[in-house]
Amino acid sequence: MDFSLLYFAHDGAGGSRQMPGDLLLEGARLADRHGFTAVWTPEQHLHPFGGIYPNPALTGAAVAAITDRVEIRAGNVVGPLHAPIRFAEDWAVVDNLSKGRVALSFGPGWPSPDFVLPPEDYSQRREVLLRTIDTVRQLWRQEAFELADGTAEPATKRIYPAPVRPEVPVWLTSAGSTETFQAAGQLGAGLLTHLLCQNLDELAKKITIYREAYTGTAAPRVALMLPTLLGHDREMVRETVRVPFLRTKAGLLLQAPSDLLPGVDPDDLDPEDLEFVVDQAFDRYFENGGLFGQVEVAARLLDRVAEIGVDEVVCMIDLDVEASAVRASLGHLATLKDVWQTSRPASG
């Protein structure tokens, strides 16, 4: 099972209102030195959660400039927000800067405010996504397109610069929809997912569906995002993580389907009931939703994740905590990766 880093910070992580660029680069250097597989940066718009990363091609270019071996991955880009030609050009530049290390995970987008960019595409965003992926793949392969230019006359064009990789590795990002898992398999794409809207037992069933539907020539790949903060004192880590969780009133967890209060809208709850739901959600999140606390405790969750067929753990490291806590956690994370990988026999 491989390990990679992902960034998705809240605006002003740890109380600052500036993008934690130093942390992005420091983590990328560590990942490159310690044998991590990739560094992922997201796309998010007009929202404090992740919104400091509106363009993963820009952050990917920065990571490419300071690393030698990790893959530079978008995780994820909102396909319907982009003109495919311009998008493919941007990422071809990153592929050249990195000497062929680009990979792209696409999603349809879900917050309607994102679609102030192309509001007409919101209702058909899933269909637009599939067309975008198909076009980007063709452009990446240097296939020529006939397009109307400024004079409305057809002209045959291809993108520049030519990418280094002959084929761009493509992933689909899923919050847990069975249909998306199946679609990723049918596309021959990798699958990037998380545990906000599903538990490990549910994920195991969907991984089977994905693998059964898979049509690609390369091996199928399932990557699981896990929030990560490691340290010597599990209770101290718990309280450190609890602060940003409660700051957003459980954020995305309260918007996800919940087995705590199925069918209940959090907006309909009074403050005491909402606090109870948030507390319960946090307990579940801390115990089973991320790599938290000591290395040996986190390794037990890795065992469970590996058993259900996950190929890569994507460690979301820039939680809304002080940068010093994240930096300390990075050292523990490198240890966790090394210890876990060397203590497990190679498959096959």
XYZ file of C-alpha atoms in Angstrom:
348
model
C 0.000 0.000 0.000
C 1.412 3.364 -1.050
C 1.334 6.635 0.880
C 0.860 10.171 -0.399
C 0.117 13.669 0.931
C -2.943 15.816 0.265
C -3.596 19.452 1.146
C -7.077 20.865 1.750
C -6.648 23.499 4.440
C -9.308 25.765 5.854
C -8.668 29.437 5.090
C -6.121 30.628 7.600
C -5.039 27.280 8.995
C -3.912 27.664 12.575
C -5.235 31.220 12.874
C -3.334 32.769 9.951
C -5.176 34.274 6.993
C -2.366 33.548 4.559
C -1.876 30.523 2.383
C 0.457 28.075 4.209
C 2.838 27.919 1.264
C 5.852 27.027 3.397
C 4.009 24.009 4.725
C 3.037 22.925 1.204
C 6.647 22.989 0.050
C 8.071 21.520 3.248
C 5.664 18.589 3.086
C 6.407 18.043 -0.596
C 10.155 17.899 0.079
C 9.608 15.403 2.883
C 7.391 13.255 0.644
C 10.062 13.282 -2.060
C 12.824 12.286 0.371
C 10.893 9.581 2.191
C 9.466 7.590 -0.704
C 5.884 8.852 -0.716
C 4.118 8.212 -4.016
C 2.483 11.586 -4.708
C 1.514 15.055 -3.544
C -2.107 16.027 -4.234
C -3.486 19.575 -4.201
C -7.194 20.315 -4.665
C -9.434 22.744 -6.467
C -11.940 24.683 -4.394
C -13.573 28.052 -4.985
C -15.216 30.743 -2.869
C -15.299 28.729 0.337
C -12.993 28.866 3.378
C -12.620 25.068 3.419
C -10.034 24.406 0.728
C -10.571 27.744 -0.981
C -6.933 28.748 -0.570
C -6.244 26.181 -3.300
C -8.308 27.440 -6.261
C -5.919 26.163 -8.938
C -4.005 22.886 -8.478
C -1.985 23.534 -11.652
C -0.315 26.482 -9.888
C 0.425 24.585 -6.691
C 1.427 21.559 -8.754
C 3.961 23.668 -10.656
C 5.459 24.828 -7.348
C 5.737 21.245 -6.099
C 7.241 20.127 -9.419
C 9.995 22.729 -9.148
C 11.289 21.451 -5.792
C 10.864 17.668 -6.141
C 12.387 14.922 -8.256
C 10.266 11.796 -7.979
C 6.777 12.202 -6.430
C 3.816 12.370 -8.776
C 2.147 15.773 -9.042
C -1.565 15.115 -8.750
C -4.709 17.222 -8.864
C -7.070 15.914 -6.255
C -9.490 16.857 -7.386
C -10.235 19.195 -10.270
C -13.843 20.130 -10.981
C -14.065 19.134 -14.627
C -17.179 21.144 -15.583
C -15.540 24.421 -14.511
C -12.834 24.220 -17.168
C -12.374 24.755 -20.880
C -10.603 21.487 -21.800
C -8.035 23.079 -24.132
C -6.803 25.635 -21.601
C -6.887 23.021 -18.856
C -4.806 20.546 -20.883
C -2.308 23.293 -21.783
C -1.795 24.249 -18.134
C -1.201 20.688 -17.029
C 1.054 19.942 -20.000
C 3.299 22.741 -18.712
C 3.347 21.120 -15.250
C 4.106 17.764 -16.855
C 7.106 19.302 -18.616
C 8.318 21.035 -15.448
C 8.100 17.745 -13.555
C 9.546 15.652 -16.408
C 6.425 13.551 -16.740
C 4.960 13.242 -13.241
C 1.403 14.606 -13.664
C -1.797 12.728 -12.804
C -5.332 14.130 -12.573
C -8.325 13.230 -10.419
C -11.591 14.687 -11.685
C -14.912 15.294 -9.972
C -18.220 16.846 -11.064
C -18.292 19.373 -8.218
C -21.127 19.596 -5.739
C -21.356 23.021 -4.026
C -23.539 25.175 -6.268
C -21.545 28.367 -5.416
C -18.592 26.920 -7.375
C -20.696 27.176 -10.492
C -20.744 30.949 -10.570
C -17.988 30.227 -13.101
C -20.197 28.243 -15.552
C -23.711 28.333 -13.971
C -25.280 26.795 -17.061
C -23.398 23.515 -16.446
C -24.518 22.849 -12.875
C -27.577 20.724 -13.697
C -25.628 18.559 -16.160
C -22.275 18.582 -14.399
C -21.811 14.799 -14.466
C -22.340 14.589 -18.208
C -20.038 17.585 -18.766
C -17.407 15.918 -16.589
C -17.264 12.787 -18.738
C -16.975 14.859 -21.916
C -14.204 16.932 -20.351
C -12.213 13.851 -19.324
C -12.528 12.383 -22.807
C -11.390 15.626 -24.466
C -8.461 16.127 -22.086
C -7.278 12.578 -22.737
C -7.372 13.168 -26.507
C -5.586 16.510 -26.256
C -2.944 14.948 -24.019
C -2.251 12.304 -26.652
C -1.620 15.137 -29.126
C -4.668 14.308 -31.209
C -5.619 17.171 -33.508
C -8.948 18.962 -33.076
C -10.823 20.936 -35.686
C -12.066 24.129 -34.059
C -13.455 27.434 -35.256
C -11.006 30.315 -34.804
C -11.668 34.057 -34.503
C -12.871 34.258 -38.070
C -15.290 31.362 -37.516
C -13.256 29.317 -39.976
C -12.376 25.738 -38.981
C -8.745 25.176 -38.065
C -6.895 22.027 -37.015
C -5.122 22.492 -33.688
C -3.214 20.558 -31.045
C -1.937 21.704 -27.669
C 1.541 22.958 -26.811
C 3.783 22.093 -25.143
C 3.455 18.402 -25.849
C 3.191 16.548 -22.515
C 6.053 14.283 -21.493
C 3.782 11.417 -20.443
C 2.157 9.856 -23.507
C -1.004 9.157 -21.458
C -2.128 11.132 -18.424
C -3.186 8.925 -15.490
C -6.821 9.775 -14.704
C -8.734 9.263 -11.484
C -12.353 9.884 -10.482
C -13.105 11.369 -7.078
C -16.115 9.939 -5.253
C -17.754 10.863 -1.966
C -19.167 7.342 -1.881
C -21.632 6.989 -4.754
C -21.728 3.407 -6.014
C -22.418 4.751 -9.503
C -19.182 6.770 -9.434
C -17.167 3.739 -8.333
C -18.606 1.787 -11.241
C -18.040 4.681 -13.667
C -14.386 4.921 -12.601
C -13.956 1.243 -13.385
C -15.647 1.570 -16.756
C -13.377 4.526 -17.609
C -10.285 2.521 -16.652
C -9.521 5.272 -14.138
C -8.204 5.266 -10.602
C -10.623 5.937 -7.736
C -10.036 8.587 -5.047
C -12.444 8.538 -2.111
C -12.836 9.286 1.619
C -14.806 8.216 4.700
C -17.048 11.237 5.214
C -20.095 9.535 3.733
C -19.258 5.848 4.142
C -17.685 3.424 6.580
C -15.057 0.798 5.838
C -17.555 -2.028 5.360
C -19.488 0.004 2.803
C -16.261 1.033 1.093
C -15.157 -2.599 0.802
C -18.312 -3.466 -1.172
C -17.851 -0.484 -3.487
C -14.205 -1.379 -4.124
C -15.409 -4.790 -5.323
C -17.872 -3.091 -7.688
C -15.105 -0.828 -8.980
C -12.695 -3.703 -9.640
C -15.356 -5.804 -11.348
C -16.175 -2.898 -13.701
C -12.541 -1.998 -14.415
C -11.533 -1.845 -18.100
C -8.075 -0.231 -17.984
C -4.801 -1.771 -19.080
C -2.888 -0.637 -15.982
C -3.756 -2.099 -12.581
C -6.862 -0.612 -10.894
C -6.045 1.823 -8.109
C -8.101 2.834 -5.057
C -6.783 5.764 -3.020
C -8.371 6.658 0.330
C -8.106 10.135 1.844
C -7.555 10.112 5.609
C -7.142 13.243 7.777
C -3.808 12.853 9.553
C -2.268 14.272 12.713
C 0.189 12.093 14.628
C 1.930 12.631 17.937
C 3.143 10.951 21.130
C 0.046 11.910 23.171
C -3.239 10.679 21.687
C -5.394 12.811 23.984
C -3.453 15.935 23.077
C -3.918 15.118 19.395
C -7.624 14.562 20.069
C -8.067 18.008 21.564
C -5.977 19.622 18.834
C -8.130 18.062 16.113
C -11.382 18.734 17.980
C -10.964 22.514 17.838
C -11.123 22.891 14.035
C -13.787 20.192 13.819
C -16.098 22.066 16.185
C -15.195 25.408 14.597
C -17.034 24.320 11.478
C -19.778 22.408 13.359
C -18.539 19.203 11.787
C -18.519 20.822 8.365
C -18.959 18.272 5.642
C -19.819 15.473 8.047
C -23.101 17.129 8.932
C -23.941 17.502 5.265
C -23.304 13.826 4.594
C -25.835 11.003 5.019
C -25.589 10.020 8.686
C -26.294 6.760 10.477
C -26.563 8.786 13.680
C -29.828 10.514 12.783
C -30.873 9.192 9.379
C -33.222 11.476 7.497
C -32.725 14.403 9.899
C -31.641 17.782 8.566
C -29.073 19.363 10.952
C -30.637 22.760 10.233
C -33.825 21.551 11.949
C -32.081 20.692 15.219
C -32.013 22.928 18.269
C -28.549 23.920 19.602
C -28.364 21.177 22.259
C -29.298 18.421 19.809
C -26.905 19.805 17.224
C -24.097 19.801 19.793
C -24.872 16.156 20.574
C -24.761 15.180 16.888
C -21.497 17.049 16.414
C -19.955 15.349 19.448
C -21.039 11.934 18.191
C -19.762 12.702 14.692
C -16.435 13.838 16.082
C -16.002 10.689 18.171
C -16.633 8.515 15.117
C -14.367 10.705 13.000
C -11.507 10.528 15.485
C -11.715 6.803 16.148
C -12.304 5.509 12.621
C -12.000 8.347 10.103
C -8.345 9.313 10.159
C -4.787 8.659 11.242
C -4.713 10.255 14.679
C -2.486 9.821 17.709
C 0.445 7.474 18.078
C 2.073 5.639 15.199
C 1.124 2.212 16.570
C -2.565 3.196 16.852
C -2.648 4.587 13.319
C -1.025 1.397 12.025
C -4.050 -0.599 13.176
C -6.337 1.474 10.961
C -3.902 0.956 8.073
C -4.242 -2.798 8.562
C -8.022 -2.549 8.195
C -7.734 -0.269 5.168
C -5.323 -2.637 3.440
C -7.592 -5.631 4.117
C -10.486 -4.125 2.144
C -8.349 -3.482 -0.940
C -7.129 0.112 -0.679
C -3.956 0.616 -2.732
C -2.903 4.032 -1.451
C -3.451 6.071 1.704
C -3.774 9.784 0.935
C -2.836 11.642 4.132
C -4.622 15.002 4.410
C -2.100 16.763 6.599
C -2.969 20.482 6.698
C -5.836 20.446 9.151
C -6.833 23.797 10.606
C -4.233 23.632 13.374
C -0.966 25.378 14.087
C 1.684 24.728 11.458
C 4.084 23.566 14.181
C 1.728 20.681 15.027
C 1.562 19.654 11.367
C 5.358 19.803 11.042
C 5.782 17.590 14.092
C 3.194 15.197 12.685
C 5.075 14.902 9.381
C 8.041 13.275 11.096
C 5.757 10.722 12.760
C 4.011 10.117 9.439
C 7.290 9.289 7.692
C 8.011 6.824 10.505
C 4.527 5.311 10.224
C 4.928 4.787 6.482
C 8.348 3.168 6.823
C 7.379 0.946 9.743
C 4.100 -0.167 8.185
C 5.548 -0.904 4.748
C 8.599 -2.791 6.009
C 6.584 -4.898 8.457
C 4.177 -6.193 5.790
C 5.175 -8.840 3.235
C 5.057 -7.745 -0.388
C 1.936 -8.918 -2.217
C 2.084 -11.312 -5.148
